[in-house]
mmCIF file of C-alpha atoms in Angstrom:
data_model
loop_
_atom_site.group_PDB
_atom_site.id
_atom_site.type_symbol
_atom_site.label_atom_id
_atom_site.label_comp_id
_atom_site.label_asym_id
_atom_site.label_seq_id
_atom_site.Cartn_x
_atom_site.Cartn_y
_atom_site.Cartn_z
ATOM 1 C CA UNK A 1 0.015 0.009 -0.032
ATOM 2 C CA UNK A 2 0.947 3.645 -0.453
ATOM 3 C CA UNK A 3 0.836 5.134 3.058
ATOM 4 C CA UNK A 4 1.145 8.746 4.143
ATOM 5 C CA UNK A 5 2.704 8.839 7.595
ATOM 6 C CA UNK A 6 1.722 11.881 9.645
ATOM 7 C CA UNK A 7 4.938 12.904 11.468
ATOM 8 C CA UNK A 8 4.477 15.379 14.324
ATOM 9 C CA UNK A 9 8.101 15.361 15.362
ATOM 10 C CA UNK A 10 7.549 13.129 18.361
ATOM 11 C CA UNK A 11 8.628 9.650 19.156
ATOM 12 C CA UNK A 12 5.202 8.058 18.599
ATOM 13 C CA UNK A 13 4.708 9.213 15.055
ATOM 14 C CA UNK A 14 8.370 8.411 14.154
ATOM 15 C CA UNK A 15 8.036 4.849 15.346
ATOM 16 C CA UNK A 16 4.667 4.526 13.643
ATOM 17 C CA UNK A 17 6.255 5.546 10.324
ATOM 18 C CA UNK A 18 9.109 3.122 10.907
ATOM 19 C CA UNK A 19 6.729 0.236 11.497
ATOM 20 C CA UNK A 20 4.826 1.162 8.329
ATOM 21 C CA UNK A 21 8.091 1.013 6.335
ATOM 22 C CA UNK A 22 8.946 -2.298 8.045
ATOM 23 C CA UNK A 23 5.519 -3.703 7.018
ATOM 24 C CA UNK A 24 6.475 -3.240 3.366
ATOM 25 C CA UNK A 25 4.382 -0.206 2.598
ATOM 26 C CA UNK A 26 5.504 2.590 0.271
ATOM 27 C CA UNK A 27 5.698 5.408 2.874
ATOM 28 C CA UNK A 28 5.902 9.154 2.519
ATOM 29 C CA UNK A 29 6.245 11.305 5.640
ATOM 30 C CA UNK A 30 4.417 14.626 6.062
ATOM 31 C CA UNK A 31 4.478 17.157 8.874
ATOM 32 C CA UNK A 32 1.470 19.341 9.386
ATOM 33 C CA UNK A 33 2.382 22.995 10.065
ATOM 34 C CA UNK A 34 -0.513 24.196 12.207
ATOM 35 C CA UNK A 35 0.803 27.375 13.761
ATOM 36 C CA UNK A 36 0.607 30.786 11.955
ATOM 37 C CA UNK A 37 3.596 31.846 13.978
ATOM 38 C CA UNK A 38 6.486 30.330 11.991
ATOM 39 C CA UNK A 39 8.942 31.171 14.787
ATOM 40 C CA UNK A 40 6.984 29.353 17.512
ATOM 41 C CA UNK A 41 9.063 26.972 19.579
ATOM 42 C CA UNK A 42 8.082 24.436 22.168
ATOM 43 C CA UNK A 43 8.136 25.396 25.822
ATOM 44 C CA UNK A 44 9.624 22.258 27.310
ATOM 45 C CA UNK A 45 6.944 19.577 26.854
ATOM 46 C CA UNK A 46 4.131 22.059 26.147
ATOM 47 C CA UNK A 47 2.593 22.437 22.734
ATOM 48 C CA UNK A 48 3.447 20.676 19.476
ATOM 49 C CA UNK A 49 3.719 21.288 15.727
ATOM 50 C CA UNK A 50 6.388 23.940 16.192
ATOM 51 C CA UNK A 51 9.406 24.717 13.949
ATOM 52 C CA UNK A 52 11.483 22.514 16.240
ATOM 53 C CA UNK A 53 9.098 19.598 15.772
ATOM 54 C CA UNK A 54 9.225 19.975 12.057
ATOM 55 C CA UNK A 55 13.030 19.587 12.199
ATOM 56 C CA UNK A 56 12.791 16.516 14.338
ATOM 57 C CA UNK A 57 10.300 14.989 11.989
ATOM 58 C CA UNK A 58 12.603 15.634 9.012
ATOM 59 C CA UNK A 59 15.606 13.973 10.776
ATOM 60 C CA UNK A 60 13.430 10.907 11.568
ATOM 61 C CA UNK A 61 12.326 10.691 7.929
ATOM 62 C CA UNK A 62 15.981 10.873 6.822
ATOM 63 C CA UNK A 63 16.874 7.985 9.133
ATOM 64 C CA UNK A 64 14.038 5.937 7.716
ATOM 65 C CA UNK A 65 14.982 6.820 4.173
ATOM 66 C CA UNK A 66 11.523 8.065 3.157
ATOM 67 C CA UNK A 67 10.422 11.204 1.301
ATOM 68 C CA UNK A 68 9.337 14.061 3.624
ATOM 69 C CA UNK A 69 7.144 17.100 3.113
ATOM 70 C CA UNK A 70 5.689 19.918 5.187
ATOM 71 C CA UNK A 71 2.055 20.778 4.533
ATOM 72 C CA UNK A 72 0.835 24.182 5.707
ATOM 73 C CA UNK A 73 -2.575 23.532 7.253
ATOM 74 C CA UNK A 74 -2.415 26.535 9.599
ATOM 75 C CA UNK A 75 -5.312 28.436 7.946
ATOM 76 C CA UNK A 76 -7.557 25.296 8.067
ATOM 77 C CA UNK A 77 -6.498 24.716 11.705
ATOM 78 C CA UNK A 78 -7.304 28.308 12.647
ATOM 79 C CA UNK A 79 -10.645 28.323 10.869
ATOM 80 C CA UNK A 80 -11.798 24.992 12.290
ATOM 81 C CA UNK A 81 -10.130 23.894 15.541
ATOM 82 C CA UNK A 82 -9.198 27.284 17.019
ATOM 83 C CA UNK A 83 -12.438 28.912 15.833
ATOM 84 C CA UNK A 84 -14.514 26.095 17.282
ATOM 85 C CA UNK A 85 -12.530 26.342 20.589
ATOM 86 C CA UNK A 86 -13.337 30.075 20.903
ATOM 87 C CA UNK A 87 -16.947 29.880 19.859
ATOM 88 C CA UNK A 88 -17.702 26.985 22.109
ATOM 89 C CA UNK A 89 -16.249 28.667 25.172
ATOM 90 C CA UNK A 90 -18.023 31.866 24.247
ATOM 91 C CA UNK A 91 -21.284 29.930 24.125
ATOM 92 C CA UNK A 92 -20.742 28.568 27.636
ATOM 93 C CA UNK A 93 -19.701 25.098 26.431
ATOM 94 C CA UNK A 94 -16.521 23.075 27.043
ATOM 95 C CA UNK A 95 -14.829 21.920 23.802
ATOM 96 C CA UNK A 96 -12.099 19.301 23.364
ATOM 97 C CA UNK A 97 -9.684 20.677 20.712
ATOM 98 C CA UNK A 98 -7.912 17.364 20.283
ATOM 99 C CA UNK A 99 -11.213 15.748 19.206
ATOM 100 C CA UNK A 100 -11.810 18.573 16.720
ATOM 101 C CA UNK A 101 -8.231 18.386 15.434
ATOM 102 C CA UNK A 102 -8.643 14.695 14.713
ATOM 103 C CA UNK A 103 -12.007 15.355 13.092
ATOM 104 C CA UNK A 104 -11.124 18.361 10.921
ATOM 105 C CA UNK A 105 -7.361 18.093 10.361
ATOM 106 C CA UNK A 106 -5.914 14.602 10.768
ATOM 107 C CA UNK A 107 -8.867 12.647 9.497
ATOM 108 C CA UNK A 108 -10.495 15.108 7.198
ATOM 109 C CA UNK A 109 -8.028 17.561 5.613
ATOM 110 C CA UNK A 110 -5.021 15.233 5.839
ATOM 111 C CA UNK A 111 -6.718 11.933 4.896
ATOM 112 C CA UNK A 112 -8.884 13.430 2.175
ATOM 113 C CA UNK A 113 -5.797 15.158 0.625
ATOM 114 C CA UNK A 114 -3.832 11.901 0.900
ATOM 115 C CA UNK A 115 -6.630 10.032 -0.847
ATOM 116 C CA UNK A 116 -6.765 12.633 -3.654
ATOM 117 C CA UNK A 117 -2.988 12.142 -4.136
ATOM 118 C CA UNK A 118 -3.391 8.399 -4.589
ATOM 119 C CA UNK A 119 -2.496 7.173 -1.082
ATOM 120 C CA UNK A 120 -4.328 4.117 0.212
ATOM 121 C CA UNK A 121 -4.120 4.954 3.908
ATOM 122 C CA UNK A 122 -2.755 7.368 6.564
ATOM 123 C CA UNK A 123 -0.606 6.088 9.419
ATOM 124 C CA UNK A 124 -0.414 8.027 12.735
ATOM 125 C CA UNK A 125 1.172 7.498 16.093
ATOM 126 C CA UNK A 126 -2.139 7.213 18.008
ATOM 127 C CA UNK A 127 -2.502 4.557 20.643
ATOM 128 C CA UNK A 128 -5.532 2.599 19.426
ATOM 129 C CA UNK A 129 -6.259 -0.572 17.508
ATOM 130 C CA UNK A 130 -8.148 -1.292 14.335
ATOM 131 C CA UNK A 131 -9.453 -4.843 14.139
ATOM 132 C CA UNK A 132 -10.987 -6.238 10.990
ATOM 133 C CA UNK A 133 -13.369 -9.121 10.352
ATOM 134 C CA UNK A 134 -15.241 -10.451 7.360
ATOM 135 C CA UNK A 135 -19.063 -10.393 7.379
ATOM 136 C CA UNK A 136 -21.241 -12.226 4.824
ATOM 137 C CA UNK A 137 -24.664 -10.710 4.087
ATOM 138 C CA UNK A 138 -27.355 -11.105 1.502
ATOM 139 C CA UNK A 139 -26.776 -8.797 -1.469
ATOM 140 C CA UNK A 140 -29.414 -6.821 -3.470
ATOM 141 C CA UNK A 141 -30.000 -9.843 -5.691
ATOM 142 C CA UNK A 142 -30.158 -12.258 -2.777
ATOM 143 C CA UNK A 143 -26.699 -13.668 -3.358
ATOM 144 C CA UNK A 144 -24.299 -13.568 -0.344
ATOM 145 C CA UNK A 145 -21.791 -10.633 -0.335
ATOM 146 C CA UNK A 146 -18.727 -10.508 1.882
ATOM 147 C CA UNK A 147 -17.470 -7.223 3.208
ATOM 148 C CA UNK A 148 -14.729 -6.177 5.662
ATOM 149 C CA UNK A 149 -15.745 -4.553 8.908
ATOM 150 C CA UNK A 150 -13.264 -2.261 10.648
ATOM 151 C CA UNK A 151 -13.620 -1.921 14.411
ATOM 152 C CA UNK A 152 -11.898 0.736 16.557
ATOM 153 C CA UNK A 153 -10.676 -0.634 19.887
ATOM 154 C CA UNK A 154 -8.817 0.657 22.909
ATOM 155 C CA UNK A 155 -5.036 0.288 23.073
ATOM 156 C CA UNK A 156 -3.626 -2.183 25.622
ATOM 157 C CA UNK A 157 -1.646 0.799 26.884
ATOM 158 C CA UNK A 158 -4.434 2.130 29.089
ATOM 159 C CA UNK A 159 -2.413 5.143 30.223
ATOM 160 C CA UNK A 160 -1.929 6.312 26.634
ATOM 161 C CA UNK A 161 -5.143 4.983 24.974
ATOM 162 C CA UNK A 162 -6.422 7.528 22.470
ATOM 163 C CA UNK A 163 -9.556 5.812 21.215
ATOM 164 C CA UNK A 164 -11.617 8.507 22.922
ATOM 165 C CA UNK A 165 -10.290 11.276 20.650
ATOM 166 C CA UNK A 166 -10.432 9.054 17.555
ATOM 167 C CA UNK A 167 -14.101 8.071 17.898
ATOM 168 C CA UNK A 168 -15.196 11.109 15.930
ATOM 169 C CA UNK A 169 -13.477 9.991 12.703
ATOM 170 C CA UNK A 170 -16.369 7.893 11.279
ATOM 171 C CA UNK A 171 -16.384 4.472 9.627
ATOM 172 C CA UNK A 172 -15.208 5.517 6.151
ATOM 173 C CA UNK A 173 -12.079 7.228 7.460
ATOM 174 C CA UNK A 174 -11.414 4.466 9.930
ATOM 175 C CA UNK A 175 -11.168 2.060 7.029
ATOM 176 C CA UNK A 176 -8.297 4.141 5.593
ATOM 177 C CA UNK A 177 -6.345 4.592 8.831
ATOM 178 C CA UNK A 178 -3.408 2.671 10.297
ATOM 179 C CA UNK A 179 -2.321 2.820 13.929
ATOM 180 C CA UNK A 180 0.965 0.865 14.107
ATOM 181 C CA UNK A 181 1.362 1.495 17.853
ATOM 182 C CA UNK A 182 -1.929 -0.207 18.609
ATOM 183 C CA UNK A 183 -0.320 -3.315 20.035
ATOM 184 C CA UNK A 184 2.217 -1.644 22.280
ATOM 185 C CA UNK A 185 1.497 -2.062 26.017
ATOM 186 C CA UNK A 186 3.739 0.778 27.244
ATOM 187 C CA UNK A 187 5.404 3.995 26.052
ATOM 188 C CA UNK A 188 8.760 2.550 27.203
ATOM 189 C CA UNK A 189 8.428 -0.117 24.520
ATOM 190 C CA UNK A 190 7.906 2.598 21.916
ATOM 191 C CA UNK A 191 10.960 4.501 23.096
ATOM 192 C CA UNK A 192 13.072 1.328 22.957
ATOM 193 C CA UNK A 193 11.961 0.799 19.388
ATOM 194 C CA UNK A 194 12.965 4.336 18.511
ATOM 195 C CA UNK A 195 16.387 3.955 20.156
ATOM 196 C CA UNK A 196 16.989 0.624 18.432
ATOM 197 C CA UNK A 197 16.274 2.282 15.068
ATOM 198 C CA UNK A 198 18.590 5.230 15.705
ATOM 199 C CA UNK A 199 15.793 7.836 15.946
ATOM 200 C CA UNK A 200 16.984 10.878 17.865
ATOM 201 C CA UNK A 201 13.541 11.536 19.289
ATOM 202 C CA UNK A 202 13.658 8.375 21.469
ATOM 203 C CA UNK A 203 13.976 10.448 24.612
ATOM 204 C CA UNK A 204 11.977 13.510 23.558
ATOM 205 C CA UNK A 205 9.348 14.454 26.179
ATOM 206 C CA UNK A 206 5.690 14.054 25.359
ATOM 207 C CA UNK A 207 3.711 17.173 24.495
ATOM 208 C CA UNK A 208 0.719 18.026 26.601
ATOM 209 C CA UNK A 209 -1.855 20.770 27.087
ATOM 210 C CA UNK A 210 -3.504 22.560 24.155
ATOM 211 C CA UNK A 211 -0.987 22.796 21.272
ATOM 212 C CA UNK A 212 -1.967 26.342 20.280
ATOM 213 C CA UNK A 213 -1.761 27.498 23.929
ATOM 214 C CA UNK A 214 1.876 26.501 24.379
ATOM 215 C CA UNK A 215 2.283 28.412 27.689
ATOM 216 C CA UNK A 216 -0.598 26.522 29.249
ATOM 217 C CA UNK A 217 -2.556 29.687 30.109
ATOM 218 C CA UNK A 218 -5.937 28.844 28.599
ATOM 219 C CA UNK A 219 -7.790 31.690 30.383
ATOM 220 C CA UNK A 220 -5.151 34.210 29.145
ATOM 221 C CA UNK A 221 -5.554 32.912 25.597
ATOM 222 C CA UNK A 222 -9.335 33.244 25.717
ATOM 223 C CA UNK A 223 -9.138 36.744 27.219
ATOM 224 C CA UNK A 224 -6.692 37.840 24.455
ATOM 225 C CA UNK A 225 -9.073 36.615 21.761
ATOM 226 C CA UNK A 226 -12.479 37.396 23.305
ATOM 227 C CA UNK A 227 -11.679 40.405 25.468
ATOM 228 C CA UNK A 228 -12.566 41.169 29.075
ATOM 229 C CA UNK A 229 -16.328 41.063 29.943
ATOM 230 C CA UNK A 230 -17.037 41.773 33.560
ATOM 231 C CA UNK A 231 -19.905 39.785 35.088
ATOM 232 C CA UNK A 232 -21.227 38.242 38.325
ATOM 233 C CA UNK A 233 -20.504 34.983 40.098
ATOM 234 C CA UNK A 234 -23.680 33.969 41.964
ATOM 235 C CA UNK A 235 -24.893 31.048 44.060
ATOM 236 C CA UNK A 236 -27.951 28.896 43.235
ATOM 237 C CA UNK A 237 -30.245 31.468 44.846
ATOM 238 C CA UNK A 238 -28.870 34.321 42.759
ATOM 239 C CA UNK A 239 -26.861 35.956 45.517
ATOM 240 C CA UNK A 240 -23.807 37.718 44.112
ATOM 241 C CA UNK A 241 -20.561 36.319 45.560
ATOM 242 C CA UNK A 242 -17.967 37.872 43.283
ATOM 243 C CA UNK A 243 -17.023 39.099 39.842
ATOM 244 C CA UNK A 244 -15.199 37.650 36.848
ATOM 245 C CA UNK A 245 -13.778 39.084 33.619
ATOM 246 C CA UNK A 246 -15.532 36.699 31.251
ATOM 247 C CA UNK A 247 -17.899 33.817 31.801
ATOM 248 C CA UNK A 248 -16.230 32.049 28.844
ATOM 249 C CA UNK A 249 -13.195 31.416 31.023
ATOM 250 C CA UNK A 250 -15.108 28.987 33.320
ATOM 251 C CA UNK A 251 -16.252 25.423 32.839
ATOM 252 C CA UNK A 252 -18.708 23.200 34.713
ATOM 253 C CA UNK A 253 -17.015 21.380 37.530
ATOM 254 C CA UNK A 254 -14.273 24.014 37.990
ATOM 255 C CA UNK A 255 -13.180 24.630 41.615
ATOM 256 C CA UNK A 256 -9.998 26.684 41.399
ATOM 257 C CA UNK A 257 -9.716 30.239 40.265
ATOM 258 C CA UNK A 258 -13.177 31.382 41.424
ATOM 259 C CA UNK A 259 -11.681 34.106 43.685
ATOM 260 C CA UNK A 260 -14.754 34.327 45.906
ATOM 261 C CA UNK A 261 -14.508 36.781 48.758
ATOM 262 C CA UNK A 262 -16.120 34.562 51.378
ATOM 263 C CA UNK A 263 -16.576 30.863 52.040
ATOM 264 C CA UNK A 264 -19.836 28.968 51.780
ATOM 265 C CA UNK A 265 -21.970 28.890 54.939
ATOM 266 C CA UNK A 266 -21.191 25.139 55.471
ATOM 267 C CA UNK A 267 -17.486 25.718 54.788
ATOM 268 C CA UNK A 268 -17.494 23.304 51.868
ATOM 269 C CA UNK A 269 -15.873 24.065 48.493
ATOM 270 C CA UNK A 270 -17.959 25.584 45.740
ATOM 271 C CA UNK A 271 -17.845 24.549 42.069
ATOM 272 C CA UNK A 272 -19.036 25.960 38.787
ATOM 273 C CA UNK A 273 -22.504 24.594 38.080
ATOM 274 C CA UNK A 274 -23.578 26.713 35.183
ATOM 275 C CA UNK A 275 -22.033 29.079 32.650
ATOM 276 C CA UNK A 276 -24.637 31.546 31.350
ATOM 277 C CA UNK A 277 -23.202 33.300 28.248
ATOM 278 C CA UNK A 278 -26.196 35.603 27.603
ATOM 279 C CA UNK A 279 -26.342 37.028 31.115
ATOM 280 C CA UNK A 280 -22.561 36.637 31.470
ATOM 281 C CA UNK A 281 -23.074 34.996 34.885
ATOM 282 C CA UNK A 282 -21.321 32.056 36.452
ATOM 283 C CA UNK A 283 -23.376 29.983 38.929
ATOM 284 C CA UNK A 284 -21.479 28.118 41.691
ATOM 285 C CA UNK A 285 -22.651 25.637 44.337
ATOM 286 C CA UNK A 286 -21.918 22.442 46.243
ATOM 287 C CA UNK A 287 -20.311 19.354 44.725
ATOM 288 C CA UNK A 288 -23.498 17.205 44.985
ATOM 289 C CA UNK A 289 -25.171 19.425 42.340
ATOM 290 C CA UNK A 290 -22.537 18.324 39.824
ATOM 291 C CA UNK A 291 -23.758 14.768 39.750
ATOM 292 C CA UNK A 292 -25.602 13.736 36.578
ATOM 293 C CA UNK A 293 -27.460 10.526 35.638
ATOM 294 C CA UNK A 294 -28.726 11.244 32.148
ATOM 295 C CA UNK A 295 -27.091 12.861 29.100
ATOM 296 C CA UNK A 296 -28.395 13.965 25.733
ATOM 297 C CA UNK A 297 -25.924 14.323 22.828
ATOM 298 C CA UNK A 298 -26.045 15.498 19.238
ATOM 299 C CA UNK A 299 -23.828 15.309 16.136
ATOM 300 C CA UNK A 300 -23.400 11.599 16.750
ATOM 301 C CA UNK A 301 -20.818 9.499 14.900
ATOM 302 C CA UNK A 302 -21.350 5.698 14.916
ATOM 303 C CA UNK A 303 -18.635 3.103 14.253
ATOM 304 C CA UNK A 304 -20.681 -0.061 14.842
ATOM 305 C CA UNK A 305 -23.628 -0.431 12.457
ATOM 306 C CA UNK A 306 -24.074 -4.057 13.583
ATOM 307 C CA UNK A 307 -24.745 -2.892 17.139
ATOM 308 C CA UNK A 308 -27.282 -0.332 15.896
ATOM 309 C CA UNK A 309 -28.961 -2.894 13.669
ATOM 310 C CA UNK A 310 -29.295 -5.243 16.640
ATOM 311 C CA UNK A 311 -30.858 -2.386 18.491
ATOM 312 C CA UNK A 312 -33.515 -1.984 15.847
ATOM 313 C CA UNK A 313 -32.168 1.049 14.026
ATOM 314 C CA UNK A 314 -33.434 1.054 10.450
ATOM 315 C CA UNK A 315 -36.620 1.555 8.573
ATOM 316 C CA UNK A 316 -38.661 1.187 11.776
ATOM 317 C CA UNK A 317 -36.914 4.250 13.199
ATOM 318 C CA UNK A 318 -38.035 6.635 10.523
ATOM 319 C CA UNK A 319 -39.761 9.819 11.689
ATOM 320 C CA UNK A 320 -43.258 9.487 13.146
ATOM 321 C CA UNK A 321 -46.059 9.918 10.659
ATOM 322 C CA UNK A 322 -47.622 13.340 10.291
ATOM 323 C CA UNK A 323 -50.809 13.956 12.145
ATOM 324 C CA UNK A 324 -52.286 15.559 15.216
ATOM 325 C CA UNK A 325 -52.500 12.535 17.527
ATOM 326 C CA UNK A 326 -50.165 11.738 20.439
ATOM 327 C CA UNK A 327 -47.656 10.049 18.063
ATOM 328 C CA UNK A 328 -47.221 13.164 15.915
ATOM 329 C CA UNK A 329 -43.802 14.684 16.161
ATOM 330 C CA UNK A 330 -42.526 12.052 18.555
ATOM 331 C CA UNK A 331 -38.855 11.331 18.083
ATOM 332 C CA UNK A 332 -37.871 8.046 16.487
ATOM 333 C CA UNK A 333 -35.273 5.968 18.363
ATOM 334 C CA UNK A 334 -33.459 2.717 18.385
ATOM 335 C CA UNK A 335 -33.902 0.239 21.233
ATOM 336 C CA UNK A 336 -31.788 0.759 24.292
ATOM 337 C CA UNK A 337 -28.510 -1.223 24.412
ATOM 338 C CA UNK A 338 -26.065 -1.790 27.225
ATOM 339 C CA UNK A 339 -22.577 -0.118 27.091
ATOM 340 C CA UNK A 340 -20.147 1.977 28.997
ATOM 341 C CA UNK A 341 -19.633 5.685 28.368
ATOM 342 C CA UNK A 342 -16.654 8.037 28.890
ATOM 343 C CA UNK A 343 -16.768 11.804 28.907
ATOM 344 C CA UNK A 344 -13.042 12.702 29.286
ATOM 345 C CA UNK A 345 -9.959 11.533 27.411
ATOM 346 C CA UNK A 346 -8.670 9.564 30.384
ATOM 347 C CA UNK A 347 -11.883 9.422 32.409
ATOM 348 C CA UNK A 348 -13.285 6.219 33.920
ATOM 349 C CA UNK A 349 -15.931 4.543 31.807
ATOM 350 C CA UNK A 350 -19.265 3.978 33.597
ATOM 351 C CA UNK A 351 -22.118 1.567 32.832
ATOM 352 C CA UNK A 352 -25.011 3.006 30.885
ATOM 353 C CA UNK A 353 -27.831 2.186 28.464
ATOM 354 C CA UNK A 354 -27.733 4.039 25.214
ATOM 355 C CA UNK A 355 -29.895 4.629 22.166
ATOM 356 C CA UNK A 356 -29.764 6.567 18.930
ATOM 357 C CA UNK A 357 -32.555 9.063 18.398
ATOM 358 C CA UNK A 358 -33.663 11.373 15.623
ATOM 359 C CA UNK A 359 -35.788 14.401 16.202
ATOM 360 C CA UNK A 360 -35.954 18.189 16.229
ATOM 361 C CA UNK A 361 -32.527 19.703 16.709
ATOM 362 C CA UNK A 362 -30.686 16.361 16.435
ATOM 363 C CA UNK A 363 -29.332 17.305 13.047
ATOM 364 C CA UNK A 364 -29.923 13.899 11.555
ATOM 365 C CA UNK A 365 -30.586 13.621 7.878
ATOM 366 C CA UNK A 366 -32.932 11.128 6.333
ATOM 367 C CA UNK A 367 -32.251 9.079 3.255
ATOM 368 C CA UNK A 368 -34.653 9.057 0.269
ATOM 369 C CA UNK A 369 -36.327 5.827 1.499
ATOM 370 C CA UNK A 370 -37.403 7.618 4.686
ATOM 371 C CA UNK A 371 -35.168 5.601 6.997
ATOM 372 C CA UNK A 372 -33.394 7.755 9.581
ATOM 373 C CA UNK A 373 -29.557 8.005 9.211
ATOM 374 C CA UNK A 374 -27.537 7.187 12.289
ATOM 375 C CA UNK A 375 -24.676 9.529 11.385
ATOM 376 C CA UNK A 376 -25.401 12.971 12.815
ATOM 377 C CA UNK A 377 -28.363 11.768 14.835
ATOM 378 C CA UNK A 378 -28.903 12.390 18.489
ATOM 379 C CA UNK A 379 -27.983 10.073 21.372
ATOM 380 C CA UNK A 380 -29.613 9.459 24.744
ATOM 381 C CA UNK A 381 -27.692 8.020 27.663
ATOM 382 C CA UNK A 382 -28.987 6.813 31.039
ATOM 383 C CA UNK A 383 -26.350 5.849 33.616
ATOM 384 C CA UNK A 384 -27.142 2.511 35.180
ATOM 385 C CA UNK A 385 -24.457 2.286 37.827
ATOM 386 C CA UNK A 386 -22.043 4.991 38.874
ATOM 387 C CA UNK A 387 -23.005 8.531 38.167
ATOM 388 C CA UNK A 388 -20.729 11.164 36.595
ATOM 389 C CA UNK A 389 -19.715 14.539 37.944
ATOM 390 C CA UNK A 390 -19.146 17.821 36.172
ATOM 391 C CA UNK A 391 -20.385 16.900 32.708
ATOM 392 C CA UNK A 392 -20.459 19.994 30.523
ATOM 393 C CA UNK A 393 -22.206 20.831 27.252
ATOM 394 C CA UNK A 394 -19.681 20.588 24.421
ATOM 395 C CA UNK A 395 -17.754 17.582 25.863
ATOM 396 C CA UNK A 396 -17.263 14.524 23.738
ATOM 397 C CA UNK A 397 -19.105 11.384 25.002
ATOM 398 C CA UNK A 398 -17.775 8.088 23.680
ATOM 399 C CA UNK A 399 -19.697 4.796 23.896
ATOM 400 C CA UNK A 400 -17.870 1.488 24.368
ATOM 401 C CA UNK A 401 -18.713 -2.173 24.559
ATOM 402 C CA UNK A 402 -15.654 -3.784 26.131
ATOM 403 C CA UNK A 403 -12.703 -2.336 24.280
ATOM 404 C CA UNK A 404 -14.691 -1.576 21.136
ATOM 405 C CA UNK A 405 -15.789 1.959 20.327
ATOM 406 C CA UNK A 406 -19.441 1.990 19.331
ATOM 407 C CA UNK A 407 -19.973 5.668 18.743
ATOM 408 C CA UNK A 408 -19.423 9.271 19.840
ATOM 409 C CA UNK A 409 -21.643 12.272 20.500
ATOM 410 C CA UNK A 410 -21.206 15.864 21.616
ATOM 411 C CA UNK A 411 -22.922 16.525 24.962
ATOM 412 C CA UNK A 412 -25.883 18.803 24.458
ATOM 413 C CA UNK A 413 -27.284 18.641 27.945
ATOM 414 C CA UNK A 414 -26.580 16.796 31.198
ATOM 415 C CA UNK A 415 -29.372 16.204 33.677
ATOM 416 C CA UNK A 416 -28.574 16.409 37.431
ATOM 417 C CA UNK A 417 -29.451 13.615 39.754
ATOM 418 C CA UNK A 418 -30.118 16.344 42.431
ATOM 419 C CA UNK A 419 -31.346 19.856 41.560
ATOM 420 C CA UNK A 420 -31.263 23.222 43.256
ATOM 421 C CA UNK A 421 -34.614 25.006 42.951
ATOM 422 C CA UNK A 422 -33.194 27.795 40.741
ATOM 423 C CA UNK A 423 -31.296 25.570 38.337
ATOM 424 C CA UNK A 424 -32.988 24.230 35.179
ATOM 425 C CA UNK A 425 -31.268 20.910 34.635
#
């Protein structure tokens, strides 16, 4: 196969490219220049995709003996990932820029461009596994047809598993992606592979934090782009406790940085419960009000059509017939199925029952036959065991069965298990 290896300049992508070469693929390395500031350098282990990283990627490609190019995707990155980051915070939501980068840059712009250039697949240094199996089904003429099913699974390296941020890629792009590090159980093994192959990045520190906020000051970045907007910090009864310089700088579940002038009457810590962008208010309260037991998501991406089919998603889930009776306008839905859900990149998955839904505001298209499409539909989640705390609108919710990724949705609303009288949900 002709494989385009995405080389960030780190050890993971360098070893992934090396393994693709070793597997006999025709490999070309490419570094994505995402920063508009061509002179940007890394600050220790913060940030990525800097001029320094581009140099490290080139040296790794030279060692591997593969062609190497730099693609300037900075404008696309600014217009999608950074713009989404700013607009989501401004709307009182909590985005995950790594999810959006995988969606819009690595598995949209990069993969689509690679396909247009005649490459069969893209290889990256993500820690996840793609497992394939053959499925035989009746064809249009009744004759059996065999197709290959691609499943996205967690990496055995639980500390580095990145299936959470990859769930947004969709089934078509999953089929054209290779994750050579999927079988590695530890980062130490990857570094040993790099050292054995003479790659100078073998001891390079991992990058962390948001790549376009290389100094780690997210609030400062938001303020520089969105400006100061003084507003009130209030409790659940509306009593003013303090001021802030922009509600966009807060997220549900936040405890630090509230700068309240006086403690709560019971002496317990207070947390951000609501961010209200229209009134520019931040509502704070006790930890127990952060607990949620039901979540509704939109913009869903499904990676397991067999699971949805078993849950009855198909022609029977088309929109309710028009009319004025009690069924009119009711949302169509699949049956509930058992799963686990995760709302943070390295969060703990919790048991839940899940179903796909289509209805007003879900953004789900319908095909000409009238059957609701799963991609883009809504999702409903009811937690059946442990509850979750601090779930914010805008977060990515990923559904698993065992190690397999079933689907992903963007949290639209989280419903509290306990409510304060003045809070809506």
